[in-house]
Amino acid sequence: MKAGGWPSIALIYLFGVLAAASLTKVIPLQQDFAEHIGMTLAQYTLLLSLLSVPAALTATVVGGVIDRIGARTALICAAAAGALANLMFLLIMTPRGFHGVRLFEGLVMVGVYSAAPALIMYEWALKDLGRT
């Protein structure tokens, strides 16, 4: 895939779309969480909201890290960390464990939402400069 080409830009955009799926993937599972691991409604509501805590607390710092390591590297690391988070969700069976993984997943989202736009702008600049 050529840098600056539309397939490259579409793939970067897809990372953001897939990260957004993390916001809503647990919403239809409330009854399953209650039945299988004994999660109360309050614990479930906390699980939903924990995804946004890392963004509120670390977005500026993560943006600085992404500037240092590069948007491409950051997006690859965020994708790997997202896959790890989903694997951890598979193995965890306690409400506290789910809360911890959800916080980690929030950091993944900060990485994706910070790196993807930077990388799209870079790819678009390459396209405009004719370096495709």
Tab-separated table of C-alpha atoms in Angstrom, residues 88 99 113 116 131:
chain	number	residue	atom	x	y	z
A	88	MET	CA	-7.895	-9.942	28.595
A	99	HIS	CA	-13.004	-2.398	35.235
A	113	TYR	CA	-7.930	8.898	18.519
A	116	ALA	CA	-5.028	8.318	13.539
A	131	ARG	CA	4.875	11.767	-3.298
